[in-house]
mmCIF file of C-alpha atoms in Angstrom:
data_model
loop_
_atom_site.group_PDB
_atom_site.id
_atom_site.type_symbol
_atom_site.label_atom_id
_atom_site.label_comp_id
_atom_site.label_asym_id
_atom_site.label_seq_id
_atom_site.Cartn_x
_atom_site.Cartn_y
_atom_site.Cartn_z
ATOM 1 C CA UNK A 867 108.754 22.080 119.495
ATOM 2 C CA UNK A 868 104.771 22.350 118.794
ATOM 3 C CA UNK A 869 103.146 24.200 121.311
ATOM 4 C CA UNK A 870 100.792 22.408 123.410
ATOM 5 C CA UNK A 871 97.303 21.418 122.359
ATOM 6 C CA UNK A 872 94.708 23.873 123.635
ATOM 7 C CA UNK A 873 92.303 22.747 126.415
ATOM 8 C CA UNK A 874 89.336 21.995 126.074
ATOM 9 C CA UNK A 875 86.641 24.554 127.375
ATOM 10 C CA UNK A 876 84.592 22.008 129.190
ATOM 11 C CA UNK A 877 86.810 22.275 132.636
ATOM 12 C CA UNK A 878 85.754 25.963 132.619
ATOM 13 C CA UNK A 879 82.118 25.007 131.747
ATOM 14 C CA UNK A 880 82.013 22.375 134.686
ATOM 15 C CA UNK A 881 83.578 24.866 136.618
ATOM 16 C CA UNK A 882 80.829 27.538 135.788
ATOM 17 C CA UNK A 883 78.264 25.323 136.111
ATOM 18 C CA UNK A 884 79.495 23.840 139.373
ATOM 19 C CA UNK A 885 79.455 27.503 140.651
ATOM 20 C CA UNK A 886 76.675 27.933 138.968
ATOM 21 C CA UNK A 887 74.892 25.356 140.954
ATOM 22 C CA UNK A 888 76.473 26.530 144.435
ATOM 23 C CA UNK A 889 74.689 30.240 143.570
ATOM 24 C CA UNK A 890 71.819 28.536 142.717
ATOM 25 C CA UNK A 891 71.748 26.562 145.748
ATOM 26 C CA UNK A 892 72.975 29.943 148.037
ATOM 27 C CA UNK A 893 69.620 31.568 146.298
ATOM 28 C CA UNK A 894 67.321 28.878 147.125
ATOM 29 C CA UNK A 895 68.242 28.332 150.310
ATOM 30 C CA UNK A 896 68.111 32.276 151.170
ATOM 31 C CA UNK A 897 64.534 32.039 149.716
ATOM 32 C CA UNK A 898 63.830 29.411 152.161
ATOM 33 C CA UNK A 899 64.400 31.408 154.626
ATOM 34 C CA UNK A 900 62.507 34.329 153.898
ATOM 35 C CA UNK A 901 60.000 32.123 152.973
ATOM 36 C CA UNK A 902 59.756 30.621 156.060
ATOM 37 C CA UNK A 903 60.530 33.547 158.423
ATOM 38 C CA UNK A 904 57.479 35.274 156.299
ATOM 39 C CA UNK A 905 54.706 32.912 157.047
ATOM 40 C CA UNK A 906 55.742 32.545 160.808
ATOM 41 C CA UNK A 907 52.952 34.352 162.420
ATOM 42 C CA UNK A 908 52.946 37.203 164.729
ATOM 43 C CA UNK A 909 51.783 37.262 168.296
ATOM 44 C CA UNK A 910 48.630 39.983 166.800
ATOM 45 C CA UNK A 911 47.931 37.622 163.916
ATOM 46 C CA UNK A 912 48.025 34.058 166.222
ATOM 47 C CA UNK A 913 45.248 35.993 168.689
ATOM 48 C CA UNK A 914 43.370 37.421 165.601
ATOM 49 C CA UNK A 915 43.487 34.069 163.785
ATOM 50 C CA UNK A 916 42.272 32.558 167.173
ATOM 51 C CA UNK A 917 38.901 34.888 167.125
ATOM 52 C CA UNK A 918 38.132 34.677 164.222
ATOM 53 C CA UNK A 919 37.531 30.956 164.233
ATOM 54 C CA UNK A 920 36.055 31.139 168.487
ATOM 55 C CA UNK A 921 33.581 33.833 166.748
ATOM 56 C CA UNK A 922 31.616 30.986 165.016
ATOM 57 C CA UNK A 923 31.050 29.195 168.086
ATOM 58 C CA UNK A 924 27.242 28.578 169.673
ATOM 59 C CA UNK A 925 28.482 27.262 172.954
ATOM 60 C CA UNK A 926 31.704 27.261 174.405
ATOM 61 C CA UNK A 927 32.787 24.174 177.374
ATOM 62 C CA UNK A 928 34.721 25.659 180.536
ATOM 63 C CA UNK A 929 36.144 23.241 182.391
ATOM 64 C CA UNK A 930 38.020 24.762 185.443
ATOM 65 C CA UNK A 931 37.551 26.919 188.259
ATOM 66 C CA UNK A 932 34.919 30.130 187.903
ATOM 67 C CA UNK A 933 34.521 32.895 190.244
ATOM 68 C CA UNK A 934 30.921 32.656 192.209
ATOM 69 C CA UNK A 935 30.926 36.086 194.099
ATOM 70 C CA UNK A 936 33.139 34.819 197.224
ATOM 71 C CA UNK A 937 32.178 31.495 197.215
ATOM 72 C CA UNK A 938 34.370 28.857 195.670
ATOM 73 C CA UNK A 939 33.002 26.900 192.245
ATOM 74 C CA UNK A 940 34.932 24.571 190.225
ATOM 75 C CA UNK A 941 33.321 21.767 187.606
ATOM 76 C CA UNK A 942 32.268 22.167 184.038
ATOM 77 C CA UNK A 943 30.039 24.658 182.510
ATOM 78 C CA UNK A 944 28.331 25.077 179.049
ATOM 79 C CA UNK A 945 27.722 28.945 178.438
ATOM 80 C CA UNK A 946 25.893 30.119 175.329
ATOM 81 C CA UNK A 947 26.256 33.492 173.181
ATOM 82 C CA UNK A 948 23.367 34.970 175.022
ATOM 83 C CA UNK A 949 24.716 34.103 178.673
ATOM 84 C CA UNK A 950 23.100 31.078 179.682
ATOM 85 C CA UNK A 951 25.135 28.334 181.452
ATOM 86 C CA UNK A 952 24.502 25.151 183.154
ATOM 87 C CA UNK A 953 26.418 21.980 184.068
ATOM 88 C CA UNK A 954 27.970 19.726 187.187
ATOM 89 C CA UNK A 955 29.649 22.119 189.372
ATOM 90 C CA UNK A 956 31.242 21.492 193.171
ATOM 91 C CA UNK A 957 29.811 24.548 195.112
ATOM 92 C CA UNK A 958 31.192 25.028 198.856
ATOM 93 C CA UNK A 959 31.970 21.632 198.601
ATOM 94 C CA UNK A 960 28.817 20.072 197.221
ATOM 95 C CA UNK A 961 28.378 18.438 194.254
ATOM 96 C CA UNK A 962 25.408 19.634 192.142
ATOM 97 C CA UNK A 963 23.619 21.017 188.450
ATOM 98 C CA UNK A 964 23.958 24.658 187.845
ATOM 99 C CA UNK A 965 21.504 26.195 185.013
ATOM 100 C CA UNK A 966 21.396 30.548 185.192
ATOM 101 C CA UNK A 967 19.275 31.571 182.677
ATOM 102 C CA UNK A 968 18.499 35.281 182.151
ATOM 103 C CA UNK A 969 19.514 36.463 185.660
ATOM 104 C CA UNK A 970 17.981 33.341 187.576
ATOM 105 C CA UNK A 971 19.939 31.041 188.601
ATOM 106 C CA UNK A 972 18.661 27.422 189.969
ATOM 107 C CA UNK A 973 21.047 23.916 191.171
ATOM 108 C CA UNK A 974 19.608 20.525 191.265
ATOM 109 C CA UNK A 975 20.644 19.083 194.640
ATOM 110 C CA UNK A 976 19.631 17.138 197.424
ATOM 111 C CA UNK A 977 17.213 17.188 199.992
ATOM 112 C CA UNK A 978 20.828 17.740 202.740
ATOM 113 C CA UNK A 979 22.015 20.913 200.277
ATOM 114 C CA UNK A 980 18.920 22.782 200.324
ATOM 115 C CA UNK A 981 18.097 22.298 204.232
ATOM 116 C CA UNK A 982 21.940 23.434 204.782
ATOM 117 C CA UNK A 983 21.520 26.528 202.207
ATOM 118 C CA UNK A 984 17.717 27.626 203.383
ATOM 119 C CA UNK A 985 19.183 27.356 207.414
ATOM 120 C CA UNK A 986 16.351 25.003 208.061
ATOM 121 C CA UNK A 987 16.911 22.742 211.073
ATOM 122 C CA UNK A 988 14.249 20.348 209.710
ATOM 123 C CA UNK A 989 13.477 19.364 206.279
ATOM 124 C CA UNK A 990 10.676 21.191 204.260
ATOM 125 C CA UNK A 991 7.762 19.032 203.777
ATOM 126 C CA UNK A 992 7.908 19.398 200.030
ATOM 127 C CA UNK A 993 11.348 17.800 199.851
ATOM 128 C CA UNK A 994 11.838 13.939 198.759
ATOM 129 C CA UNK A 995 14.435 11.794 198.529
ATOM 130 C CA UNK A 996 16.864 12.340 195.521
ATOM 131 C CA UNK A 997 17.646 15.684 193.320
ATOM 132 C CA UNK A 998 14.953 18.727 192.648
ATOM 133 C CA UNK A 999 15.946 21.882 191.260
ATOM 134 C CA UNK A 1000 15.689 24.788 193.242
ATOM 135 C CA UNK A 1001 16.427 29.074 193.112
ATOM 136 C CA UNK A 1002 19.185 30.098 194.492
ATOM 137 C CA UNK A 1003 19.137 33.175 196.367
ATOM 138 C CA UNK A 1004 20.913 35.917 193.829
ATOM 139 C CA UNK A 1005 23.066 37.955 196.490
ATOM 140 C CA UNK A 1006 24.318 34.459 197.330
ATOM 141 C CA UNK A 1007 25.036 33.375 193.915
ATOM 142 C CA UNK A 1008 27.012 36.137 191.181
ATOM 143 C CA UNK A 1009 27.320 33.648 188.240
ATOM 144 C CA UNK A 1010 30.071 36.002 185.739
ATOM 145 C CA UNK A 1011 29.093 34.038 183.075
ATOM 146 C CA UNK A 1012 28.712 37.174 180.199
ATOM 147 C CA UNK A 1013 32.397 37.414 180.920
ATOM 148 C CA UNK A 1014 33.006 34.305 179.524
ATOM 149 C CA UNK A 1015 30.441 33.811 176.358
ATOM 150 C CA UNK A 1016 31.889 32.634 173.130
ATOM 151 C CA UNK A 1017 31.336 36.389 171.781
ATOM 152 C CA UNK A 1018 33.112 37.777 175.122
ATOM 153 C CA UNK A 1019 35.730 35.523 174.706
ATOM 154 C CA UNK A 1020 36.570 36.585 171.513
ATOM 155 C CA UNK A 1021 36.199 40.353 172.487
ATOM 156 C CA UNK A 1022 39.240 39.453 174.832
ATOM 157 C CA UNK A 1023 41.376 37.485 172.605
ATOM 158 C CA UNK A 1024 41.049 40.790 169.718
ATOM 159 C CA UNK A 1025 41.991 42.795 172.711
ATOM 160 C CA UNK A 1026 45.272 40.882 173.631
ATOM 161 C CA UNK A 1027 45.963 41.451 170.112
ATOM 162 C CA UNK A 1028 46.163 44.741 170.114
ATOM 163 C CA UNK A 1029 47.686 45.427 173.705
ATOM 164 C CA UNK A 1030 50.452 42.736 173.600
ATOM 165 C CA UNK A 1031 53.900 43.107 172.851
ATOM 166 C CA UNK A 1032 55.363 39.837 174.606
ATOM 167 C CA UNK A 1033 56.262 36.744 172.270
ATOM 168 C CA UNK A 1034 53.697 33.564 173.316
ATOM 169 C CA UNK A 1035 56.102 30.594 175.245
ATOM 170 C CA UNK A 1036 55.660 27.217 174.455
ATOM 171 C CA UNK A 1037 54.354 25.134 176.418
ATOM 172 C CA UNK A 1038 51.336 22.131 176.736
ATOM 173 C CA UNK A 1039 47.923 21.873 177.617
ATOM 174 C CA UNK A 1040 44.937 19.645 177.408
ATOM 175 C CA UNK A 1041 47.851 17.011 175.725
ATOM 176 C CA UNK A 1042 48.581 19.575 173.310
ATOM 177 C CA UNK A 1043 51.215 22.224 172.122
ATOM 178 C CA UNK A 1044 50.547 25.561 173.128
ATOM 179 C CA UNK A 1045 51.554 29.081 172.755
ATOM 180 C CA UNK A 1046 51.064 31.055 176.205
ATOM 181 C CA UNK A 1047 49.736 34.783 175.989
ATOM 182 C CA UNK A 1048 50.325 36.625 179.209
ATOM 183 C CA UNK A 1049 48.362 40.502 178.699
ATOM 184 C CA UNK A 1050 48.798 42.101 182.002
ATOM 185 C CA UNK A 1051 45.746 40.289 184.557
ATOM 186 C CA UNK A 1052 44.855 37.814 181.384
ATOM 187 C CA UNK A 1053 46.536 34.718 180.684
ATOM 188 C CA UNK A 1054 45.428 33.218 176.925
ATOM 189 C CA UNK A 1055 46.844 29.827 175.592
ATOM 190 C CA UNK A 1056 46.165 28.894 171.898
ATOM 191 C CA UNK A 1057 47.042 25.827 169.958
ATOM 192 C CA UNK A 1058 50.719 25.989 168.553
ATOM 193 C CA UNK A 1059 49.519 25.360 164.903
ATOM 194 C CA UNK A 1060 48.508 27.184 161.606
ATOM 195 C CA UNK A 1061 44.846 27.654 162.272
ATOM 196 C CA UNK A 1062 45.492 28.469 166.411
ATOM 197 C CA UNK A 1063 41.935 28.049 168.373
ATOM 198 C CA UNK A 1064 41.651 29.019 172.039
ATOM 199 C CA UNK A 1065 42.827 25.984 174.885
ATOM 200 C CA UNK A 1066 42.591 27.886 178.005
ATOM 201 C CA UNK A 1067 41.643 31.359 179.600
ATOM 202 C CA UNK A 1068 42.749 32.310 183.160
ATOM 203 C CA UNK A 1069 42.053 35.574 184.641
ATOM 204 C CA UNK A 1070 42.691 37.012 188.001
ATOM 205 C CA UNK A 1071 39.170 39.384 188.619
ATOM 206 C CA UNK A 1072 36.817 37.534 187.957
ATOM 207 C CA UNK A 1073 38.481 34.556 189.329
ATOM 208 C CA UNK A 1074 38.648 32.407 186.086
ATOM 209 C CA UNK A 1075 40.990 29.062 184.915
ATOM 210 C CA UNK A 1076 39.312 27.469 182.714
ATOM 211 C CA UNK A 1077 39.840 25.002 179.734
ATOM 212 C CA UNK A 1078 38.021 26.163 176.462
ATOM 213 C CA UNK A 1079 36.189 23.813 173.793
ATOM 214 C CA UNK A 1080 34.432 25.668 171.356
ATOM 215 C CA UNK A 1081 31.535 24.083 169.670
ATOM 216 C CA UNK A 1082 29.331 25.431 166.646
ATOM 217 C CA UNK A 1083 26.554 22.413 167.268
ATOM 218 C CA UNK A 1084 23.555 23.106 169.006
ATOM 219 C CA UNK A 1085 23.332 19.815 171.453
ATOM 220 C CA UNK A 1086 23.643 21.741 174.674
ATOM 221 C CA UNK A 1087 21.262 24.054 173.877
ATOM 222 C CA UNK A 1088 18.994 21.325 173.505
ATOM 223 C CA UNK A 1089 19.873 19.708 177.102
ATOM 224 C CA UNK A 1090 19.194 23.243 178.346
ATOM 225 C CA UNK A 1091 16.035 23.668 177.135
ATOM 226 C CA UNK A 1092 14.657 20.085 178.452
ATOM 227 C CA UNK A 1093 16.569 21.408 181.830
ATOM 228 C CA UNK A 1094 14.722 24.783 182.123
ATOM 229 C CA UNK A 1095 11.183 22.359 181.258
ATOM 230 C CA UNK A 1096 11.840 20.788 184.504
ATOM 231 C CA UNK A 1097 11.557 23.750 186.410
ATOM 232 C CA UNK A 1098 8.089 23.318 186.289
ATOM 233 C CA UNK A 1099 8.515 21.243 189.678
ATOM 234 C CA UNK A 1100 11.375 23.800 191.184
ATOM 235 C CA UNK A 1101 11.207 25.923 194.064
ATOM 236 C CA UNK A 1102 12.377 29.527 195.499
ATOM 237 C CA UNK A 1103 14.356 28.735 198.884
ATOM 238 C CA UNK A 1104 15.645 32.777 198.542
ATOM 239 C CA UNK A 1105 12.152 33.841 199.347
ATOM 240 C CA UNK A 1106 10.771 33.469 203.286
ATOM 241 C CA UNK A 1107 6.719 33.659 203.677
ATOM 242 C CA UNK A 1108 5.316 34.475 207.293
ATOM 243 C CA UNK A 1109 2.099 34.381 208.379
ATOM 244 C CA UNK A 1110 1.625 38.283 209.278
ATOM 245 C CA UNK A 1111 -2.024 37.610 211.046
ATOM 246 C CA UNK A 1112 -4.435 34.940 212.284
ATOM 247 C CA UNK A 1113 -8.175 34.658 212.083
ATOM 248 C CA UNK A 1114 -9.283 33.458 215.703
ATOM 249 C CA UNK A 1115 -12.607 31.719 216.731
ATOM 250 C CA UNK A 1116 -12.736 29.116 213.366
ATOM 251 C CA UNK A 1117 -12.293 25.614 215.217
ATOM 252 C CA UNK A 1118 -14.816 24.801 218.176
ATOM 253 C CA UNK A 1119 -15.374 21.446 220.385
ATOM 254 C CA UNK A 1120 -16.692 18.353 219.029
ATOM 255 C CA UNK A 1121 -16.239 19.506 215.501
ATOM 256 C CA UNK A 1122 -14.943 17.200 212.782
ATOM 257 C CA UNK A 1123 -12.912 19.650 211.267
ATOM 258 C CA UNK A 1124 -10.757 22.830 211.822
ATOM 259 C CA UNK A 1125 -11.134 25.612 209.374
ATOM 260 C CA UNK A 1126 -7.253 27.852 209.460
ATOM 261 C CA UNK A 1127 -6.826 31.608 208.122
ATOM 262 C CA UNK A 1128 -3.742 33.549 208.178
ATOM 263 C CA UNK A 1129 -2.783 36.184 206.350
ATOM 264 C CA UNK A 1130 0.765 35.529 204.040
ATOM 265 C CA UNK A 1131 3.372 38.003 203.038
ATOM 266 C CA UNK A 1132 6.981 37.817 201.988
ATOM 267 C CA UNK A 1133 9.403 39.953 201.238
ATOM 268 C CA UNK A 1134 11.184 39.502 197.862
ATOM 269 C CA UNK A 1135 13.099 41.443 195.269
ATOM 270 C CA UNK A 1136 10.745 40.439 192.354
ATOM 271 C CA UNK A 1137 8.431 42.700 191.148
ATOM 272 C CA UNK A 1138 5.991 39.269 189.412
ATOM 273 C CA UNK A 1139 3.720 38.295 191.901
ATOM 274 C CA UNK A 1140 5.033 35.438 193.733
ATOM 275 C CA UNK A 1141 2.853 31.813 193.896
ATOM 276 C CA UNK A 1142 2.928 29.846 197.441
ATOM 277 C CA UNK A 1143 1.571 26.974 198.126
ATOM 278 C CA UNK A 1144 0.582 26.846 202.004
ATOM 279 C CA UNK A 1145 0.396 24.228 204.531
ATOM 280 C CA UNK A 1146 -0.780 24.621 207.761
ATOM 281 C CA UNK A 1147 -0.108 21.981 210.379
ATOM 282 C CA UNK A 1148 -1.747 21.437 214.250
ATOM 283 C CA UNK A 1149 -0.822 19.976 217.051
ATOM 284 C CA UNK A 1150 -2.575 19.297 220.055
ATOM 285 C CA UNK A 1151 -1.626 20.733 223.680
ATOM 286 C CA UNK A 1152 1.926 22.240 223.044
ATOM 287 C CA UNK A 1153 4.004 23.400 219.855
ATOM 288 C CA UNK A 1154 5.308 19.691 219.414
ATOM 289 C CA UNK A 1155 2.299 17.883 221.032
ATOM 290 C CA UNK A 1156 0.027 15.364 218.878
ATOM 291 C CA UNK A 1157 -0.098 15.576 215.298
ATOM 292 C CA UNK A 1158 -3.561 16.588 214.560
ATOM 293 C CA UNK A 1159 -3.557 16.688 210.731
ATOM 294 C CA UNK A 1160 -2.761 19.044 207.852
ATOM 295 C CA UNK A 1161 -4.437 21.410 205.246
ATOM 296 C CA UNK A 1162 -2.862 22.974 202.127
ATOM 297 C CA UNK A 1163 -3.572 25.852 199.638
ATOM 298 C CA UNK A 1164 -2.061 28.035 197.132
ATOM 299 C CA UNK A 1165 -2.307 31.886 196.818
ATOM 300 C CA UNK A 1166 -0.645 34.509 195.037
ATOM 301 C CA UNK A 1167 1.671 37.188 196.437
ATOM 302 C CA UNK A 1168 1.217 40.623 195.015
ATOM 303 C CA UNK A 1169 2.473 43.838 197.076
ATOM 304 C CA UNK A 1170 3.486 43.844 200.960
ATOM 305 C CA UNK A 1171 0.156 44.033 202.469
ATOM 306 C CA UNK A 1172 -0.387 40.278 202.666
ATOM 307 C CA UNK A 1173 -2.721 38.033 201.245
ATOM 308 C CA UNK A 1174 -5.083 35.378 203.265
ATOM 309 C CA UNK A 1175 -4.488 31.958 202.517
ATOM 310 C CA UNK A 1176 -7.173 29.542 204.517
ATOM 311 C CA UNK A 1177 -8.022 25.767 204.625
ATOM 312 C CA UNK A 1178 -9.523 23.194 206.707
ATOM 313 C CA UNK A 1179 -8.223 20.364 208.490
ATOM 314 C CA UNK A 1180 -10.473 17.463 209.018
ATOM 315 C CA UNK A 1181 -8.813 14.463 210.051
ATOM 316 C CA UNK A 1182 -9.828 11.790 212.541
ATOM 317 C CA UNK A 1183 -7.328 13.007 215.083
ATOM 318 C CA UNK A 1184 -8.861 16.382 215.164
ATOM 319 C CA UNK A 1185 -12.653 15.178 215.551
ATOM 320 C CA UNK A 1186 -11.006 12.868 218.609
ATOM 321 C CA UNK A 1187 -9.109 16.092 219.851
ATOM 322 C CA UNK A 1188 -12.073 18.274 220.135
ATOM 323 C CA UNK A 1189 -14.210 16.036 222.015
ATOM 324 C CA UNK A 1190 -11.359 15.950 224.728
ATOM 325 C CA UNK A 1191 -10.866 18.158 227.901
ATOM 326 C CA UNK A 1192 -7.612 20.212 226.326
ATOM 327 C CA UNK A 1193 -8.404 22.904 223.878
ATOM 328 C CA UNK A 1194 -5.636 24.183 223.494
ATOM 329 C CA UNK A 1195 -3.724 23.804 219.889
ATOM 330 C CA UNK A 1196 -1.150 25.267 218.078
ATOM 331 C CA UNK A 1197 -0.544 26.854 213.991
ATOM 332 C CA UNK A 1198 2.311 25.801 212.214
ATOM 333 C CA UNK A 1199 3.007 26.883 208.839
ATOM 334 C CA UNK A 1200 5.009 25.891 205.957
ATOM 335 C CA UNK A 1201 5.666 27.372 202.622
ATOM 336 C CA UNK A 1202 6.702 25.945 199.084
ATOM 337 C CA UNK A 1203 7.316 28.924 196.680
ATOM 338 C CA UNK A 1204 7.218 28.724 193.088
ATOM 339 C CA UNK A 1205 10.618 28.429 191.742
ATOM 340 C CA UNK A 1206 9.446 29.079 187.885
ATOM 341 C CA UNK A 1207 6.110 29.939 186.356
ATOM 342 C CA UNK A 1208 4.975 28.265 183.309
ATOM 343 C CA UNK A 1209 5.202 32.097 181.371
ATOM 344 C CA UNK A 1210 8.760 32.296 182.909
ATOM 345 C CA UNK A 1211 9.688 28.557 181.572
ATOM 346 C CA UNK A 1212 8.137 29.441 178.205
ATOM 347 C CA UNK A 1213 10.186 32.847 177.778
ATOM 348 C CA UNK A 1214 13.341 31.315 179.029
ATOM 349 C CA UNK A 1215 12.992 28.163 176.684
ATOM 350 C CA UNK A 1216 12.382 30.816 173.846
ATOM 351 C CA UNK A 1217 15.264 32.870 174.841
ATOM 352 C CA UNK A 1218 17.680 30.166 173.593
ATOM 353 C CA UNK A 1219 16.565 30.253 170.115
ATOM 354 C CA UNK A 1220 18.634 33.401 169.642
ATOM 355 C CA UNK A 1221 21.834 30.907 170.923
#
């Protein structure tokens, strides 16, 4: 009997190559893998990636609550590289414009605000209806905001980077996915993606939440520096004029005017001199007797000796006043301080060209 026919070698072949093709397969999906589990990016290199692209920025948006010394702020701020914020906040409840610029610090707010923050039980002559910006008094008002400058910022995010150790959770803000940082006091949330920018920054001293959008334009620098031009109009409710002296025996009978001299001084922190603009007001018979007219002028503060500030009233009412039987009348004086000299505006407008 013939032996049987020899097989053909093409089973084994199919058979290699079928193997052949599972290792092939086993390899490429291993590289996969590694692949995969290689570009996956560390905690260090997320934070690092994050600062790098939040160190290009000009401006950065916070949107959120800020700390403000002990009093409460929440709204939306603009803050430059160099410091310099402004925006719609709520402060104790109120809502206003905040600009700081290089240590001062001025809010655009109503004629009700300002009597409530200068503890004036009537309304300064010089206020109107509507908005005006005015200086807030500094040991009211601690604005942190080189904590939170697009260069500060970044400073914090490197610094996360190298302290932390805990893998980011997932989680959302602004609408979008997020990786959460928690380093000790700092919380940092970046943008689950390949090229991670900052969302949000919360920390617990200063009191900071805020939601982050970077921005490498200049347009709020712009709106800043028209802001700061209207200072030009502003005034300095943190600083309190008195009249230290009087100049007797300057108003007689049947006179058709009364000539009033006192001698101003204020106490303030600034070491400029300070410009006032003084009214003096005079009523007839007793403190709040008949109006009997108004003067104004405008002298310059220098020093704690005092400076004399004098002007006439000559009004009707006066002339008809002096003629009478009662001589007796009474000073009252009112101040308007400068809140911003035109060399002040000019160096804080030039200021933001290194922003």
């Amino acid at each position: 009997m013939p032996p049987p026919p020899r097989r053909s070698g093409s089973g084994a072949l199919i058979a290699l190559l079928v193997g052949g093709g599972l290792v092939l397969v086993i390899i490429i999906a291993v590289v996969v893998v590694v692949l995969t589990s290689k570009d996956e990016k560390s905690p260090k290199e997320y934070l690092n990636a994050a600062a790098d692209s939040l160190s290009t920025a000009r401006t950065v948006t916070l949107k959120g609550t800020l700390s403000s010394g002990a009093r409460p702020m929440s709204g939306e701020l603009t803050v430059t590289k160099g410091g310099r914020a402004s925006g719609p906040v709520t402060l104790d409840g109120t809502s206003l414009t905040l600009l700081a610029v290089d240590g001062k610090v001025y809010a655009k707010a109503d004629s009700s605000y300002w009597r409530t923050e200068s503890s004036l039980s009537t309304t300064p002559y010089f206020l109107k209806s509507g908005e005006q910006w005015g200086r807030l008094n500094a040991s009211k008002m601690t604005l942190e905001t080189r904590q939170v400058t697009p260069s500060a910022l970044t400073s914090k995010l490197r610094t996360a980077a190298f302290r932390t150790k805990l893998k980011p959770t997932k989680t959302t803000v602004q609408g979008r996915k997020a990786l959460k940082f928690n380093s000790g006091l700092t919380t940092i949330y970046l943008t689950d993606s390949d090229s991670p920018v900052l969302l949000r920054y919360e920390d617990v001293y200063p009191r900071i939440a805020v939601d982050v959008t970077p921005k490498t334009t200049g347009e709020a620098i712009n709106d800043m520096r028209e802001q700061i031009g209207e200072l030009k109009d502003s005034f300095d409710g943190s600083v309190r004029p008195t009249v230290v002296e009087w100049k007797k025996g300057l108003c007689s009978e049947n006179s058709s005017g009364c000539s009033v001299r006192g001698k101003v001084r204020a106490i303030t922190s600034s070491v400029s001199p300070v410009r006032v603009e003084v009214r003096y007001r005079l009523t007839g018979g007793t403190i709040s007797g008949k109006d009997l007219g108004d003067c104004k002028t405008t002298v310059t503060l220098s020093g704690s000796d005092g400076t004399w500030a004098e002007c006439r009233v000559a009004t009707s009412e006066w002339a008809a006043w002096s003629r009478g039987d009662n001589s007796r009348y009474y000073h009252h004086p009112e101040f308007r301080v400068e809140g911003a000299s035109s060399t002040e505006i000019q160096t804080m407008q030039s200021g933001l060209a290194s922003d």
